[in-house]
mmCIF file of C-alpha atoms in Angstrom:
data_model
loop_
_atom_site.group_PDB
_atom_site.id
_atom_site.type_symbol
_atom_site.label_atom_id
_atom_site.label_comp_id
_atom_site.label_asym_id
_atom_site.label_seq_id
_atom_site.Cartn_x
_atom_site.Cartn_y
_atom_site.Cartn_z
ATOM 1 C CA UNK L 21 126.060 -106.327 -28.771
ATOM 2 C CA UNK L 22 122.604 -107.704 -29.525
ATOM 3 C CA UNK L 23 121.166 -110.824 -27.958
ATOM 4 C CA UNK L 24 121.400 -112.764 -31.234
ATOM 5 C CA UNK L 25 125.096 -111.859 -31.553
ATOM 6 C CA UNK L 26 125.680 -112.995 -27.987
ATOM 7 C CA UNK L 27 123.873 -116.262 -28.702
ATOM 8 C CA UNK L 28 125.911 -116.734 -31.899
ATOM 9 C CA UNK L 29 129.124 -116.126 -29.937
ATOM 10 C CA UNK L 30 128.064 -118.629 -27.270
ATOM 11 C CA UNK L 31 127.276 -121.265 -29.898
ATOM 12 C CA UNK L 32 130.577 -120.691 -31.679
ATOM 13 C CA UNK L 33 132.413 -120.860 -28.349
ATOM 14 C CA UNK L 34 130.673 -124.142 -27.533
ATOM 15 C CA UNK L 35 131.691 -125.603 -30.906
ATOM 16 C CA UNK L 36 135.337 -124.572 -30.368
ATOM 17 C CA UNK L 37 135.325 -126.017 -26.839
ATOM 18 C CA UNK L 38 133.817 -129.290 -28.014
ATOM 19 C CA UNK L 39 136.400 -129.542 -30.814
ATOM 20 C CA UNK L 40 139.181 -129.154 -28.247
ATOM 21 C CA UNK L 41 137.564 -131.816 -26.066
ATOM 22 C CA UNK L 42 137.479 -134.192 -29.048
ATOM 23 C CA UNK L 43 141.197 -133.552 -29.630
ATOM 24 C CA UNK L 44 141.785 -134.619 -26.025
ATOM 25 C CA UNK L 45 139.681 -137.713 -26.733
ATOM 26 C CA UNK L 46 142.038 -138.681 -29.577
ATOM 27 C CA UNK L 47 145.039 -138.254 -27.286
ATOM 28 C CA UNK L 48 143.364 -140.479 -24.678
ATOM 29 C CA UNK L 49 142.729 -143.117 -27.351
ATOM 30 C CA UNK L 50 146.429 -143.101 -28.309
ATOM 31 C CA UNK L 51 147.403 -143.379 -24.633
ATOM 32 C CA UNK L 52 144.952 -146.262 -24.192
ATOM 33 C CA UNK L 53 146.543 -148.118 -27.115
ATOM 34 C CA UNK L 54 149.956 -147.776 -25.471
ATOM 35 C CA UNK L 55 148.555 -149.016 -22.167
ATOM 36 C CA UNK L 56 147.080 -152.058 -23.901
ATOM 37 C CA UNK L 57 150.511 -152.882 -25.400
ATOM 38 C CA UNK L 58 152.132 -152.669 -21.972
ATOM 39 C CA UNK L 59 149.310 -154.778 -20.538
ATOM 40 C CA UNK L 60 149.959 -157.470 -23.170
ATOM 41 C CA UNK L 61 153.640 -157.580 -22.237
ATOM 42 C CA UNK L 62 152.772 -157.836 -18.559
ATOM 43 C CA UNK L 63 150.309 -160.661 -19.246
ATOM 44 C CA UNK L 64 153.027 -162.522 -21.170
ATOM 45 C CA UNK L 65 155.357 -162.182 -18.186
ATOM 46 C CA UNK L 66 152.537 -163.361 -15.932
ATOM 47 C CA UNK L 67 152.154 -166.441 -18.147
ATOM 48 C CA UNK L 68 155.861 -167.182 -17.814
ATOM 49 C CA UNK L 69 155.433 -167.256 -14.066
ATOM 50 C CA UNK L 70 152.853 -170.032 -14.337
ATOM 51 C CA UNK L 71 155.205 -172.169 -16.410
ATOM 52 C CA UNK L 72 157.872 -171.690 -13.733
ATOM 53 C CA UNK L 73 160.457 -170.649 -16.366
ATOM 54 C CA UNK L 74 161.816 -167.758 -14.364
ATOM 55 C CA UNK L 75 162.281 -169.379 -10.984
ATOM 56 C CA UNK L 76 161.357 -168.598 -7.422
ATOM 57 C CA UNK L 77 163.840 -165.700 -7.019
ATOM 58 C CA UNK L 78 161.820 -163.630 -9.523
ATOM 59 C CA UNK L 79 158.402 -164.370 -8.075
ATOM 60 C CA UNK L 80 158.410 -161.065 -6.153
ATOM 61 C CA UNK L 81 159.151 -159.144 -9.341
ATOM 62 C CA UNK L 82 156.368 -160.946 -11.149
ATOM 63 C CA UNK L 83 153.938 -160.170 -8.332
ATOM 64 C CA UNK L 84 154.805 -156.515 -8.826
ATOM 65 C CA UNK L 85 154.131 -156.887 -12.545
ATOM 66 C CA UNK L 86 150.748 -158.443 -11.766
ATOM 67 C CA UNK L 87 149.843 -155.434 -9.647
ATOM 68 C CA UNK L 88 150.932 -153.124 -12.465
ATOM 69 C CA UNK L 89 148.832 -155.130 -14.898
ATOM 70 C CA UNK L 90 145.784 -154.819 -12.641
ATOM 71 C CA UNK L 91 146.386 -151.087 -12.220
ATOM 72 C CA UNK L 92 146.710 -150.642 -15.984
ATOM 73 C CA UNK L 93 143.459 -152.519 -16.467
ATOM 74 C CA UNK L 94 141.724 -150.131 -14.052
ATOM 75 C CA UNK L 95 143.208 -147.128 -15.857
ATOM 76 C CA UNK L 96 142.071 -148.581 -19.170
ATOM 77 C CA UNK L 97 138.521 -149.019 -17.824
ATOM 78 C CA UNK L 98 138.532 -145.422 -16.573
ATOM 79 C CA UNK L 99 139.753 -144.160 -19.949
ATOM 80 C CA UNK L 100 136.974 -146.160 -21.594
ATOM 81 C CA UNK L 101 134.444 -144.286 -19.474
ATOM 82 C CA UNK L 102 136.047 -140.973 -20.444
ATOM 83 C CA UNK L 103 135.896 -142.048 -24.086
ATOM 84 C CA UNK L 104 132.172 -142.810 -23.726
ATOM 85 C CA UNK L 105 131.587 -139.371 -22.205
ATOM 86 C CA UNK L 106 133.532 -137.735 -25.032
ATOM 87 C CA UNK L 107 131.385 -139.554 -27.590
ATOM 88 C CA UNK L 108 128.297 -138.079 -25.918
ATOM 89 C CA UNK L 109 129.906 -134.636 -26.156
ATOM 90 C CA UNK L 110 130.607 -135.258 -29.837
ATOM 91 C CA UNK L 111 126.900 -135.942 -30.421
ATOM 92 C CA UNK L 112 126.082 -132.761 -28.486
ATOM 93 C CA UNK L 113 128.538 -130.786 -30.639
ATOM 94 C CA UNK L 114 126.794 -132.061 -33.772
ATOM 95 C CA UNK L 115 123.479 -130.965 -32.260
ATOM 96 C CA UNK L 116 124.875 -127.481 -31.548
ATOM 97 C CA UNK L 117 126.189 -127.184 -35.104
ATOM 98 C CA UNK L 118 122.778 -128.188 -36.495
ATOM 99 C CA UNK L 119 121.107 -125.652 -34.181
ATOM 100 C CA UNK L 120 123.451 -122.967 -35.510
ATOM 101 C CA UNK L 121 122.479 -123.856 -39.107
ATOM 102 C CA UNK L 122 118.784 -123.745 -38.196
ATOM 103 C CA UNK L 123 119.300 -120.356 -36.548
ATOM 104 C CA UNK L 124 120.850 -118.994 -39.779
ATOM 105 C CA UNK L 125 118.002 -120.506 -41.799
ATOM 106 C CA UNK L 126 115.470 -118.823 -39.507
ATOM 107 C CA UNK L 127 117.005 -115.398 -40.279
ATOM 108 C CA UNK L 128 116.948 -116.124 -44.013
ATOM 109 C CA UNK L 129 113.271 -117.140 -43.890
ATOM 110 C CA UNK L 130 112.406 -113.999 -41.938
ATOM 111 C CA UNK L 131 114.203 -111.802 -44.498
ATOM 112 C CA UNK L 132 112.388 -113.559 -47.339
ATOM 113 C CA UNK L 133 109.054 -113.033 -45.591
ATOM 114 C CA UNK L 134 109.756 -109.298 -45.259
ATOM 115 C CA UNK L 135 110.692 -109.098 -48.945
ATOM 116 C CA UNK L 136 107.538 -111.005 -49.893
ATOM 117 C CA UNK L 137 105.440 -108.649 -47.759
ATOM 118 C CA UNK L 138 106.950 -105.573 -49.437
ATOM 119 C CA UNK L 139 106.411 -106.874 -52.966
ATOM 120 C CA UNK L 140 102.944 -108.225 -52.181
ATOM 121 C CA UNK L 141 101.796 -104.775 -51.074
ATOM 122 C CA UNK L 142 101.415 -103.090 -54.494
ATOM 123 C CA UNK L 143 100.456 -99.787 -52.911
ATOM 124 C CA UNK L 144 103.719 -99.791 -50.937
ATOM 125 C CA UNK L 145 105.667 -100.730 -54.077
ATOM 126 C CA UNK L 146 103.991 -97.891 -55.969
ATOM 127 C CA UNK L 147 104.841 -95.418 -53.193
ATOM 128 C CA UNK L 148 108.454 -96.600 -53.094
ATOM 129 C CA UNK L 149 108.753 -96.222 -56.878
ATOM 130 C CA UNK L 150 107.155 -92.768 -56.695
ATOM 131 C CA UNK L 151 109.575 -91.705 -53.983
ATOM 132 C CA UNK L 152 112.551 -92.903 -56.048
ATOM 133 C CA UNK L 153 111.270 -91.066 -59.141
ATOM 134 C CA UNK L 154 110.671 -87.910 -57.102
ATOM 135 C CA UNK L 155 114.296 -87.954 -55.957
ATOM 136 C CA UNK L 156 115.484 -88.174 -59.559
#
C-alpha cells in the first residue's frame, strides 16, 4: 500500500470517526432536553415549597428534590461543555473533508501537467505517433 493510499485511508477513517462523534452529540442534545424538562418540574416543586402549600412533613422530600435539581444543573453544564467540544470536532471534520478534496484536486492538476508536458513536446508526440504507426 502506497503512502498516499495510507493517507487517504487515514483521512477517510477520521471522517467516519468524526461522523460517529457527531451522532453521539445529537444523542447528548436529546438527553439534555430531557434533563431540562425534569429540571423545570423540580423547580416548580421547589416553588411550591416557598408558598408553603405542601406542609412541613414534605420539606425533607423537597430538600431532596432541590439536591436533584442542583445535580441536574451540574450535569447540564457538563453536557454543554461536551457539546462545545463536539462543535469544535465538527469544524475539524469539515477541515478534514476540505483537505481530502484539495488532495484529490492536487492529483488532478499533476495529471493535467503531465498531459500538457507530453503534448507540448512535439518531438515526443511525433515519436509516439511513429511508434504507433510502426506497430500497425
